[in-house]
Tab-separated table of N, CA and C in Angstrom:
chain	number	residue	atom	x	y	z
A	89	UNK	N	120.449	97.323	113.969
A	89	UNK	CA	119.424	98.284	114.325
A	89	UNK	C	118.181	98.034	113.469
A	90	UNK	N	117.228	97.729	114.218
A	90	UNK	CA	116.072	97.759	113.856
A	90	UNK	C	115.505	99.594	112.560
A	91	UNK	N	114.824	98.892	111.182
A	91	UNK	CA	114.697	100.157	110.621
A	91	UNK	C	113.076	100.505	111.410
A	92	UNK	N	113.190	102.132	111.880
A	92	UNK	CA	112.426	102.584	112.481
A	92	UNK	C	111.088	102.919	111.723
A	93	UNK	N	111.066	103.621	110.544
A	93	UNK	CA	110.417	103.353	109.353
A	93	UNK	C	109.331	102.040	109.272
A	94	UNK	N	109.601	101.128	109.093
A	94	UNK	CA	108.597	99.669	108.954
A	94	UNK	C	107.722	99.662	110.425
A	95	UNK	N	108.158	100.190	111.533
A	95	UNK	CA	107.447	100.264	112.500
A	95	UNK	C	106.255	101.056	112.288
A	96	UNK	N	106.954	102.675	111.710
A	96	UNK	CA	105.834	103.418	111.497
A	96	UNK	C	104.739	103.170	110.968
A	97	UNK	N	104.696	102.782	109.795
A	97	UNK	CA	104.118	101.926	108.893
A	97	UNK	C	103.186	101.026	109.555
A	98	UNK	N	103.925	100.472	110.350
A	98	UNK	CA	103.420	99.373	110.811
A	98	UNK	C	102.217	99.932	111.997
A	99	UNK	N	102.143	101.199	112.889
A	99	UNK	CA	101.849	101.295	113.688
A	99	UNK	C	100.734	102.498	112.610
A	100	UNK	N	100.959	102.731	112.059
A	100	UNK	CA	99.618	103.539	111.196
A	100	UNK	C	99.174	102.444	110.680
A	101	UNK	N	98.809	101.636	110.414
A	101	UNK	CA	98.421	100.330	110.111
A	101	UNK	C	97.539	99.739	111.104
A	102	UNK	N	98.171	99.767	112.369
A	102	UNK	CA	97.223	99.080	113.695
A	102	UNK	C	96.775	100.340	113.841
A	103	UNK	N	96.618	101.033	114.168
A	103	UNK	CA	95.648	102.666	114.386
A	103	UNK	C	94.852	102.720	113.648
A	104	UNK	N	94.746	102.798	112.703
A	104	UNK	CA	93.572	103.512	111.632
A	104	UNK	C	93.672	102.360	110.266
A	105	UNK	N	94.462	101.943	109.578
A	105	UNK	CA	94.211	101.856	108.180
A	105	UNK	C	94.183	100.111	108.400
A	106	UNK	N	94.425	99.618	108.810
A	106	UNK	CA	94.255	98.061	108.911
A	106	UNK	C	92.263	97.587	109.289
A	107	UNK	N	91.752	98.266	109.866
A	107	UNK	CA	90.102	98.518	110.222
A	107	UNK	C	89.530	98.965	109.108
A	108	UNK	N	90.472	99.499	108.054
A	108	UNK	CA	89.668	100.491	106.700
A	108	UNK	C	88.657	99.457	105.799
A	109	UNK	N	87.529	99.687	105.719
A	109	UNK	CA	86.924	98.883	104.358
A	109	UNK	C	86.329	99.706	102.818
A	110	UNK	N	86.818	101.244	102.807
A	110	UNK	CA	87.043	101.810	102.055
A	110	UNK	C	88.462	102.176	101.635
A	111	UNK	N	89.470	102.010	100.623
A	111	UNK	CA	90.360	102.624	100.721
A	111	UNK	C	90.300	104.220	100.586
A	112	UNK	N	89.244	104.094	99.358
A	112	UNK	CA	89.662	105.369	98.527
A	112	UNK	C	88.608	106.350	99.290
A	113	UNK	N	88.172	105.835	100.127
A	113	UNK	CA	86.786	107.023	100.970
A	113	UNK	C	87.828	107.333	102.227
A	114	UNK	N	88.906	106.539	102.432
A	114	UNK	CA	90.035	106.957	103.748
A	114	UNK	C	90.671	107.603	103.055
A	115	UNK	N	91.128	107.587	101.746
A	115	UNK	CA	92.298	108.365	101.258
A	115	UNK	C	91.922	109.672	101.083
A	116	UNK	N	90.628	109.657	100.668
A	116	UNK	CA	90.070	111.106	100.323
A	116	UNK	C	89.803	111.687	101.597
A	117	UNK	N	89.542	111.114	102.218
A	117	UNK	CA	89.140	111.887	104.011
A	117	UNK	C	90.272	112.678	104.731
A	118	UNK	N	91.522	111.487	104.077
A	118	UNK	CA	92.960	112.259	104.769
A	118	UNK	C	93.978	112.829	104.076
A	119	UNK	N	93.397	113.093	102.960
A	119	UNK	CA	93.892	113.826	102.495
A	119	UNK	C	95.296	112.764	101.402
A	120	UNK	N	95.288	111.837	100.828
A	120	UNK	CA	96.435	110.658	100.593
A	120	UNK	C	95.972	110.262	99.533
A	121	UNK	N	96.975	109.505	99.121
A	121	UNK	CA	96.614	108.855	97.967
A	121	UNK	C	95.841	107.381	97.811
A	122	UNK	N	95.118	106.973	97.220
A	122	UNK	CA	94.832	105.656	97.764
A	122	UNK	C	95.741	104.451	97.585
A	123	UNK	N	96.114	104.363	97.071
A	123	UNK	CA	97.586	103.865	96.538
A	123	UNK	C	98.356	103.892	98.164
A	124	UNK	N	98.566	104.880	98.775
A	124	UNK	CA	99.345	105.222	99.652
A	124	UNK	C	98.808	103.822	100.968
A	125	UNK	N	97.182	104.320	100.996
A	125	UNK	CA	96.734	103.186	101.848
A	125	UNK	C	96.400	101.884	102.042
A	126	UNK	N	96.478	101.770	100.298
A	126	UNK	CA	97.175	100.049	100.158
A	126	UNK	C	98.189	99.980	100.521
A	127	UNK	N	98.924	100.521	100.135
A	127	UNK	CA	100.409	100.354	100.553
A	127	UNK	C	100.747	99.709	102.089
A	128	UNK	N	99.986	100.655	102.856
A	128	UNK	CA	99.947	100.743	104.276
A	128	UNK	C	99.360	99.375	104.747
A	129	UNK	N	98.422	99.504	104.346
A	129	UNK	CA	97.291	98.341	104.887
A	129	UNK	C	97.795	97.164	104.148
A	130	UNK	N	98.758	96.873	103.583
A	130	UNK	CA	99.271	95.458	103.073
A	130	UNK	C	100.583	94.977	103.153
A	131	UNK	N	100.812	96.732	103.770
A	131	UNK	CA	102.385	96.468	104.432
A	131	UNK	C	103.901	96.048	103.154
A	132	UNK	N	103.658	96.806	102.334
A	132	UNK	CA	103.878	96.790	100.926
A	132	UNK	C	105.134	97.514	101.102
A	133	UNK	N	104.962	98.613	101.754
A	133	UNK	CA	105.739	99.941	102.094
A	133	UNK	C	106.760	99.719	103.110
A	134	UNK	N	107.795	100.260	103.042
A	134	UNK	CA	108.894	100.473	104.484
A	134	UNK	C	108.689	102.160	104.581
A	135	UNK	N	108.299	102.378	104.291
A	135	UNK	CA	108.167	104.280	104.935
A	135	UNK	C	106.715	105.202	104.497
A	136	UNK	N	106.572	105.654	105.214
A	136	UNK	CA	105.375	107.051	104.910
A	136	UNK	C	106.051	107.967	105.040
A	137	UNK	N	105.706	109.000	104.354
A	137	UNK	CA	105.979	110.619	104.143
A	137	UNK	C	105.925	111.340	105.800
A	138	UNK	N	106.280	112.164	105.767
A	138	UNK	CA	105.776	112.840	107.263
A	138	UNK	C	104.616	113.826	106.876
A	139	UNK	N	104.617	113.892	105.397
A	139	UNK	CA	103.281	114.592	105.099
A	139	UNK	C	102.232	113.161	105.125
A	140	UNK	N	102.209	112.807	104.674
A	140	UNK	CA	100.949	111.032	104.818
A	140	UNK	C	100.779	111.184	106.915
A	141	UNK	N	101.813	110.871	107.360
A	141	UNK	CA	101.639	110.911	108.913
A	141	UNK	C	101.140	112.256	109.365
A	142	UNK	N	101.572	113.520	108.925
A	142	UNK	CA	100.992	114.813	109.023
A	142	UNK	C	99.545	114.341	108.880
A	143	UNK	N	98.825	114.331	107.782
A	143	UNK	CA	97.734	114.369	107.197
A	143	UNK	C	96.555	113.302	108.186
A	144	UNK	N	96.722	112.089	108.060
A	144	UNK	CA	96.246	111.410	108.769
A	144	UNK	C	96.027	111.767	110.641
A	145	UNK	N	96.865	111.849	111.287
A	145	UNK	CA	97.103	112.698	112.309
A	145	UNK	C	95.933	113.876	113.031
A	146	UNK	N	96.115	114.632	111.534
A	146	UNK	CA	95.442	115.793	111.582
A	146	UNK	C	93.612	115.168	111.167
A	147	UNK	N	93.251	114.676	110.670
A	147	UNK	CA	92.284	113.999	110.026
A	147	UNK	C	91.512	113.192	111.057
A	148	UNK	N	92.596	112.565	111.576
A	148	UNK	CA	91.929	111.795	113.055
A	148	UNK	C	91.776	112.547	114.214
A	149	UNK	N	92.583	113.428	114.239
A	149	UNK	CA	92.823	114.473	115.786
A	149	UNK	C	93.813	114.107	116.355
A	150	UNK	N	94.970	113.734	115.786
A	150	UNK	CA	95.669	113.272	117.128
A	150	UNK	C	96.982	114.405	116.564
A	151	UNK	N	97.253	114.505	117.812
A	151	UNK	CA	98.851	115.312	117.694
A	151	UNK	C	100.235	114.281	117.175
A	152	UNK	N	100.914	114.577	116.253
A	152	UNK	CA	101.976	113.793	115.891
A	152	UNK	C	102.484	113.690	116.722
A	153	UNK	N	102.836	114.396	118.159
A	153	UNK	CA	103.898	113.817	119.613
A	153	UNK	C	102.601	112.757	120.031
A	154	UNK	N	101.273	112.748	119.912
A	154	UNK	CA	100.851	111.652	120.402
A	154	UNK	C	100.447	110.417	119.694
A	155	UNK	N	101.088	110.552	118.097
A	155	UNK	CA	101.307	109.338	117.855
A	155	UNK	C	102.173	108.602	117.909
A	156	UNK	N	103.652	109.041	118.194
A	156	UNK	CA	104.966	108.668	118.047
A	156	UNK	C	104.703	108.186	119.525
A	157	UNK	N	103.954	108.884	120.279
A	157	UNK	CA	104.078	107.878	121.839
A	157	UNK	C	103.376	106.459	121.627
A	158	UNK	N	101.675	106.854	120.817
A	158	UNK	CA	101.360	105.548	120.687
A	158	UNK	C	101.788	104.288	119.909
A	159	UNK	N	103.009	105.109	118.930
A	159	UNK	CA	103.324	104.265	118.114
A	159	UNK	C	104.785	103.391	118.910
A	160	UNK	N	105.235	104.316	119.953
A	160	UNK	CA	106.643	103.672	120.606
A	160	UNK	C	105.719	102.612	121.994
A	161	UNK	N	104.163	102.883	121.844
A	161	UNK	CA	104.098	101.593	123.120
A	161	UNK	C	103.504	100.910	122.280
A	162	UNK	N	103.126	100.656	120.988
A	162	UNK	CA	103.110	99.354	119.985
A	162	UNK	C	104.181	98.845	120.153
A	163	UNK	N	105.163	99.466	119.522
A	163	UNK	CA	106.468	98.867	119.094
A	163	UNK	C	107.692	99.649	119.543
A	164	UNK	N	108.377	99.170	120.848
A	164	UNK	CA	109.136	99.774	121.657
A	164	UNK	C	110.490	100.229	120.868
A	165	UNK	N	110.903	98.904	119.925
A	165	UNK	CA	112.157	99.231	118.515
A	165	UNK	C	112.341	100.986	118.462
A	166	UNK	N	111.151	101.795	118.211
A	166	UNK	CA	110.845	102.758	117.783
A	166	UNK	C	111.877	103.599	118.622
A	167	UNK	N	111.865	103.392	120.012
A	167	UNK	CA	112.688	104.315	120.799
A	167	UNK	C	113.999	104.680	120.642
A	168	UNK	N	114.447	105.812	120.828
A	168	UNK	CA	116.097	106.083	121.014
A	168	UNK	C	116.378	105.856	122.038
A	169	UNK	N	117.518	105.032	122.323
A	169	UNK	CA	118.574	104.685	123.144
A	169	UNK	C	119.815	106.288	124.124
């Protein structure tokens, strides 16, 4: 089984934080650590918080059911069987 986790990661990464050329002006915007968005953006990490995904989410506008959709047509792994 694919870990579902590294996807996430992976898919907040292609959304928002992989385009970043501030870290610490994204971290402060969403509320995170900057640390957190290196992490992200270098793919350092196998997991985010559901508060980091909360935060960001909320920061961008998107509803967490509509990132888990955009994040399961990145990377289909994501789905339950």
């Amino acid at each position: 089984m694919d870990d579902r986790n590294v996807y996430i990661v992976k898919a907040l990464n292609e959304l928002w934080i992989k385009q970043v050329t501030n870290n610490t002006e994204f971290a402060n915007k969403n509320n995170i650590d900057e640390k957190t968005v290196r992490n992200i953006k270098g793919l350092k990490t196998e997991s985010a918080s559901l508060q980091t995904i909360i935060n960001i989410c909320e920061t961008q506008g998107m509803n967490l059911s509509d990132f888990f959709k955009h994040a399961e047509s990145l990377f289909p792994q994501l789905k339950f069987k």
